[in-house]
CSV table of C-alpha atoms and ligand atoms in Angstrom, one decimal:
chain,number,residue,atom,x,y,z
A,24,MET,CA,-0.8,-27.2,-31.7
A,25,LYS,CA,-0.9,-24.8,-28.7
A,26,TYR,CA,1.5,-21.9,-28.8
A,27,TYR,CA,4.4,-22.2,-26.3
A,28,ALA,CA,6.0,-18.9,-25.4
A,29,TYR,CA,9.7,-19.8,-25.5
A,30,HIS,CA,11.2,-17.0,-23.4
A,31,LEU,CA,8.4,-16.7,-20.9
A,32,SER,CA,8.2,-20.4,-20.8
A,33,MET,CA,4.4,-20.8,-20.7
A,34,THR,CA,1.2,-21.5,-22.6
A,35,GLU,CA,-2.2,-19.8,-22.7
A,36,ASP,CA,-3.4,-22.3,-20.0
A,37,ASP,CA,-0.9,-20.9,-17.5
A,38,LEU,CA,-2.6,-17.5,-17.7
A,39,GLN,CA,-5.8,-19.0,-16.1
A,40,GLY,CA,-7.9,-16.4,-17.9
A,41,ALA,CA,-5.8,-13.3,-17.0
A,42,THR,CA,-5.9,-10.6,-19.7
A,43,ILE,CA,-4.1,-7.8,-17.8
A,44,ALA,CA,-0.3,-8.0,-17.2
A,45,LEU,CA,1.6,-5.8,-14.7
A,46,ILE,CA,5.2,-5.6,-15.9
A,47,PRO,CA,8.1,-4.5,-13.6
A,48,GLY,CA,11.6,-4.8,-14.9
A,49,ALA,CA,13.0,-6.6,-11.9
A,50,PRO,CA,12.1,-10.3,-11.1
A,51,GLU,CA,12.3,-9.6,-7.4
A,52,ARG,CA,9.5,-6.9,-7.7
A,53,VAL,CA,7.1,-9.5,-9.2
A,54,VAL,CA,6.1,-11.0,-5.8
A,55,THR,CA,5.8,-7.6,-4.1
A,56,ILE,CA,3.2,-6.6,-6.7
A,57,ALA,CA,1.4,-9.9,-6.8
A,58,GLN,CA,1.0,-9.9,-3.0
A,59,GLU,CA,-0.6,-6.5,-3.1
A,60,PHE,CA,-3.3,-8.0,-5.4
A,61,GLY,CA,-4.0,-11.2,-3.4
A,62,SER,CA,-2.8,-14.8,-3.2
A,63,TYR,CA,-0.2,-15.7,-5.9
A,64,GLN,CA,1.3,-18.6,-7.6
A,65,GLU,CA,4.6,-18.6,-9.6
A,66,ILE,CA,4.1,-20.2,-13.0
A,67,ALA,CA,7.5,-19.7,-14.7
A,68,PHE,CA,10.9,-18.2,-14.1
A,69,HIS,CA,13.2,-18.4,-17.2
A,70,ARG,CA,16.1,-16.0,-17.5
A,71,GLU,CA,14.9,-12.4,-16.6
A,72,TYR,CA,11.2,-13.4,-17.1
A,73,ARG,CA,9.5,-14.3,-13.8
A,74,SER,CA,5.8,-14.9,-14.1
A,75,VAL,CA,3.2,-15.0,-11.3
A,76,ILE,CA,-0.6,-15.3,-11.4
A,77,ALA,CA,-2.2,-13.2,-8.7
A,78,ASP,CA,-5.8,-13.9,-7.5
A,79,ASP,CA,-8.0,-11.6,-5.4
A,80,GLY,CA,-10.9,-14.1,-5.2
A,81,LYS,CA,-12.7,-12.4,-8.1
A,82,HIS,CA,-10.1,-11.9,-10.9
A,83,ARG,CA,-6.7,-13.1,-11.9
A,84,ILE,CA,-3.9,-10.9,-13.3
A,85,LEU,CA,-0.4,-11.8,-14.5
A,86,VAL,CA,2.6,-10.1,-13.0
A,87,VAL,CA,5.7,-10.7,-15.2
A,88,SER,CA,9.2,-9.1,-15.1
A,89,SER,CA,10.6,-7.9,-18.4
A,90,GLY,CA,14.3,-7.4,-17.6
A,91,ILE,CA,16.0,-4.1,-18.5
A,92,GLY,CA,15.5,-2.3,-21.8
A,93,GLY,CA,13.6,-2.4,-25.1
A,94,PRO,CA,14.9,-5.7,-26.5
A,95,SER,CA,13.9,-7.9,-23.5
A,96,LEU,CA,10.6,-5.9,-23.0
A,97,ALA,CA,9.7,-6.4,-26.7
A,98,ILE,CA,10.1,-10.2,-26.3
A,99,THR,CA,7.8,-10.0,-23.2
A,100,ILE,CA,5.1,-8.0,-25.1
A,101,GLU,CA,5.3,-10.2,-28.3
A,102,GLU,CA,4.9,-13.4,-26.3
A,103,LEU,CA,2.2,-12.1,-23.9
A,104,ALA,CA,0.2,-10.7,-26.9
A,105,ARG,CA,0.2,-14.1,-28.5
A,106,LEU,CA,-0.8,-15.7,-25.2
A,107,GLY,CA,-3.9,-13.5,-25.0
A,108,ILE,CA,-2.9,-10.5,-22.8
A,109,LYS,CA,-4.9,-7.4,-23.8
A,110,ILE,CA,-3.7,-4.7,-21.3
A,111,PHE,CA,-0.1,-4.1,-20.4
A,112,ILE,CA,1.0,-1.8,-17.5
A,113,ARG,CA,4.7,-1.1,-17.0
A,114,VAL,CA,5.6,-0.6,-13.3
A,115,GLY,CA,9.1,0.8,-13.1
A,116,THR,CA,11.6,3.3,-11.7
A,117,CYS,CA,12.9,6.4,-13.4
A,118,GLY,CA,15.1,9.5,-13.1
A,119,ALA,CA,13.3,12.9,-13.0
A,120,ILE,CA,14.3,15.6,-15.5
A,121,GLN,CA,12.3,18.5,-14.2
A,122,ASP,CA,13.3,20.4,-11.0
A,123,PHE,CA,9.8,20.4,-9.6
A,124,ILE,CA,9.6,16.6,-9.4
A,125,GLN,CA,10.6,15.1,-6.0
A,126,VAL,CA,12.2,11.7,-5.3
A,127,GLY,CA,9.3,9.4,-4.3
A,128,ASP,CA,6.8,11.0,-6.8
A,129,LEU,CA,5.1,8.9,-9.4
A,130,ILE,CA,5.1,9.6,-13.2
A,131,ILE,CA,2.2,8.4,-15.3
A,132,SER,CA,3.4,8.5,-18.9
A,133,GLU,CA,1.0,9.7,-21.6
A,134,GLY,CA,3.6,9.3,-24.3
A,135,ALA,CA,7.3,8.7,-24.8
A,136,VAL,CA,10.2,9.9,-26.8
A,137,ARG,CA,11.4,6.9,-28.8
A,138,MET,CA,15.1,6.8,-28.1
A,139,ASP,CA,14.7,3.1,-27.2
A,140,GLY,CA,15.9,1.8,-30.6
A,141,THR,CA,13.9,-1.4,-30.4
A,142,SER,CA,10.5,0.1,-31.4
A,143,GLU,CA,12.0,1.1,-34.8
A,144,HIS,CA,11.9,-2.6,-35.7
A,145,TYR,CA,8.1,-2.3,-35.3
A,146,ALA,CA,7.1,1.1,-36.7
A,147,PRO,CA,8.9,4.0,-38.3
A,148,ILE,CA,10.1,6.8,-36.0
A,149,SER,CA,7.3,9.1,-37.1
A,150,PHE,CA,4.8,6.7,-35.4
A,151,PRO,CA,3.8,8.0,-32.0
A,152,ALA,CA,4.4,6.1,-28.7
A,153,CYS,CA,1.4,6.9,-26.7
A,154,ALA,CA,-0.5,5.2,-23.9
A,155,ASP,CA,-4.1,4.1,-24.0
A,156,PHE,CA,-6.5,6.7,-22.6
A,157,THR,CA,-8.5,4.3,-20.4
A,158,VAL,CA,-5.3,2.9,-18.8
A,159,ILE,CA,-3.9,6.5,-18.2
A,160,THR,CA,-7.3,7.4,-16.6
A,161,ALA,CA,-7.2,4.3,-14.3
A,162,LEU,CA,-3.6,5.0,-13.2
A,163,ASN,CA,-4.5,8.7,-12.5
A,164,GLN,CA,-7.5,7.6,-10.5
A,165,ALA,CA,-5.7,5.0,-8.5
A,166,THR,CA,-2.8,7.4,-7.7
A,167,LYS,CA,-5.3,10.1,-6.6
A,168,GLN,CA,-7.2,7.7,-4.4
A,169,LEU,CA,-4.0,6.6,-2.7
A,170,GLY,CA,-3.0,10.3,-2.2
A,171,TYR,CA,0.4,10.0,-3.8
A,172,ASN,CA,2.1,12.9,-5.5
A,173,PHE,CA,2.2,12.3,-9.2
A,174,HIS,CA,2.8,14.0,-12.6
A,175,SER,CA,1.4,13.0,-16.0
A,176,GLY,CA,3.2,13.8,-19.2
A,177,ILE,CA,5.9,12.7,-21.6
A,178,THR,CA,8.7,10.3,-20.7
A,179,CYS,CA,12.1,9.9,-22.5
A,180,THR,CA,12.9,6.2,-23.1
A,181,SER,CA,16.6,5.7,-23.7
A,182,ALA,CA,18.3,2.6,-25.0
A,183,THR,CA,21.1,3.1,-22.5
A,184,PHE,CA,21.2,4.1,-18.8
A,185,TYR,CA,24.4,6.1,-19.2
A,186,PRO,CA,25.1,8.0,-22.4
A,187,GLY,CA,21.5,8.1,-23.6
A,188,GLN,CA,20.5,9.8,-20.4
A,189,GLU,CA,23.6,12.0,-20.6
A,190,ARG,CA,25.5,10.6,-17.7
A,191,TYR,CA,29.2,11.4,-17.4
A,192,ASP,CA,30.0,9.1,-14.4
A,193,THR,CA,31.2,6.4,-16.8
A,194,TYR,CA,34.4,4.6,-17.8
A,195,THR,CA,35.3,7.1,-20.5
A,196,HIS,CA,33.5,10.1,-19.0
A,197,TYR,CA,32.5,10.9,-22.5
A,198,VAL,CA,29.1,11.3,-24.2
A,199,ILE,CA,29.0,11.4,-28.0
A,200,ARG,CA,28.4,14.8,-29.5
A,201,SER,CA,24.9,14.0,-30.7
A,202,LEU,CA,23.8,13.4,-27.1
A,203,GLN,CA,25.7,16.2,-25.4
A,204,GLY,CA,23.2,18.8,-24.2
A,205,SER,CA,20.3,16.4,-24.7
A,206,PHE,CA,19.4,16.5,-20.9
A,207,GLU,CA,18.9,20.3,-21.1
A,208,GLU,CA,17.0,20.0,-24.3
A,209,TRP,CA,14.5,17.5,-22.9
A,210,LYS,CA,14.2,19.6,-19.8
A,211,LYS,CA,13.3,22.7,-22.0
A,212,LEU,CA,10.8,20.6,-23.9
A,213,GLY,CA,9.0,19.7,-20.8
A,214,ILE,CA,9.9,16.0,-20.7
A,215,LEU,CA,9.3,14.6,-17.2
A,216,ASN,CA,11.6,11.6,-16.8
A,217,TYR,CA,14.1,9.1,-18.2
A,218,GLU,CA,13.6,5.3,-18.1
A,219,MET,CA,14.3,2.5,-20.5
A,220,GLU,CA,11.1,0.6,-21.6
A,221,VAL,CA,8.0,2.8,-21.9
A,222,ALA,CA,8.4,3.8,-25.6
A,223,THR,CA,8.9,0.2,-26.7
A,224,LEU,CA,5.8,-0.8,-24.8
A,225,PHE,CA,3.6,2.0,-26.1
A,226,THR,CA,4.7,1.5,-29.7
A,227,LEU,CA,4.3,-2.3,-29.7
A,228,ALA,CA,0.9,-2.1,-27.9
A,229,ARG,CA,-0.4,0.4,-30.5
A,230,VAL,CA,1.0,-1.6,-33.4
A,231,PHE,CA,-0.8,-4.7,-32.0
A,232,GLN,CA,-3.9,-2.6,-31.3
A,233,LEU,CA,-3.8,-3.5,-27.6
A,234,LYS,CA,-3.8,-1.2,-24.6
A,235,ALA,CA,-0.8,0.0,-22.5
A,236,GLY,CA,0.0,2.4,-19.8
A,237,ALA,CA,3.0,3.0,-17.5
A,238,VAL,CA,3.7,4.3,-14.0
A,239,CYS,CA,7.2,4.9,-12.8
A,240,GLY,CA,8.5,5.9,-9.4
A,241,VAL,CA,11.2,8.6,-9.2
A,242,ILE,CA,14.3,7.3,-7.5
A,243,VAL,CA,16.7,10.2,-8.5
A,244,ASN,CA,16.3,13.7,-9.7
A,245,ARG,CA,18.9,14.3,-12.3
A,246,ASN,CA,19.3,18.0,-11.3
A,247,GLN,CA,20.6,16.9,-7.9
A,248,LYS,CA,23.2,14.5,-6.6
A,249,GLU,CA,22.4,10.9,-7.6
A,250,ASP,CA,22.0,9.2,-4.2
A,251,VAL,CA,19.7,6.3,-4.3
A,252,ASN,CA,18.3,6.0,-0.8
A,253,LEU,CA,17.4,2.4,0.1
A,254,GLU,CA,14.4,3.3,2.3
A,255,MET,CA,13.0,5.6,-0.4
A,256,LEU,CA,13.5,2.9,-3.0
A,257,GLN,CA,11.4,0.5,-0.8
A,258,GLU,CA,8.7,3.2,-0.3
A,259,VAL,CA,8.6,3.8,-4.1
A,260,GLU,CA,8.2,0.1,-4.7
A,261,LYS,CA,5.3,0.0,-2.2
A,262,ARG,CA,3.6,3.0,-3.9
A,263,LEU,CA,4.1,1.6,-7.4
A,264,SER,CA,2.6,-1.8,-6.4
A,265,ARG,CA,-0.4,-0.2,-4.8
A,266,VAL,CA,-1.1,2.1,-7.8
A,267,ALA,CA,-0.6,-0.6,-10.4
A,268,VAL,CA,-2.8,-3.1,-8.5
A,269,ASN,CA,-5.6,-0.5,-7.9
A,270,ALA,CA,-5.4,0.6,-11.5
A,271,ALA,CA,-5.8,-3.1,-12.6
A,272,LYS,CA,-8.8,-3.4,-10.3
A,273,ILE,CA,-10.4,-0.3,-11.8
A,274,LEU,CA,-9.9,-1.7,-15.3
A,275,LEU,CA,-11.2,-5.2,-14.3
A,276,SER,CA,-14.4,-3.6,-12.9
A,277,GLN,CA,-14.8,-1.7,-16.1
A,278,MET,CA,-14.5,-5.0,-18.0
A,279,ASP,CA,-17.1,-6.6,-15.7
A,280,THR,CA,-19.5,-3.8,-16.7
A,281,THR,CA,-18.4,-4.2,-20.3
A,282,GLN,CA,-17.2,-0.6,-20.6
A,283,LEU,CA,-13.9,-2.1,-21.7
A,284,SER,CA,-13.1,-5.2,-23.7
B,558,URA,N1,16.0,4.1,-14.6
B,558,URA,C1,16.5,4.9,-15.6
B,558,URA,O1,16.5,4.4,-16.7
B,558,URA,N2,17.1,6.0,-15.3
B,558,URA,C2,17.2,6.5,-14.0
B,558,URA,O2,17.7,7.6,-13.8
B,558,URA,C3,16.6,5.8,-13.0
B,558,URA,C4,16.0,4.6,-13.3
């Protein structure tokens, strides 16, 4: 019997041959990304998982939202892998840790600190969370071609938006002792940014021996006042969509010439 992905609410036939998935967190970003690729068709929308097939006349890709955080992203990757997806690209937003990173810049993650929690159900914490080299290269190339400012390096993936990213603007204004000072420490260690899904994606993809990469747009710099500007957010979403789609096209053309399988 054909596998039915319960949470994503689809079967292999719904993928129409797509083997690359672009994965934003937010369902509303799915269509923005798909439109950048070509014509699109929504194939499922169950809970936080909205899935659209985009077609540029030559290739098809899947764009699917993962929701926020490791647990819901892990469900996405599990089910997509079983359906036949081979390359996963997270397309998200993040907070910058380093002073030299500007709001609007893009971060291409080479690896991630595994503070996500979820990935420990797949591999011991000593297992590295690193991206696939061909996917990193395609993302770097796409970002350079588009002329956007970007940084490549290590991301910190946190299981929480507030205490795990050492935010004190919370109900209790308290961060547990083990996390106090963590922001300064990651900064000293050269970590570029905080977000909530990359380490889970990289760990699962490696464990499954599939390929993954991630590009995140900077919406706040944590060394400055946290003021999310709506116009900048829309600009970041536009940049992210273009980079992710162009990177997918680079990878697809490599598949056509069998450099990549
Ligand atoms: N997403 C995060 O997880 N942290 C931020 O600061 C911004 C986006």
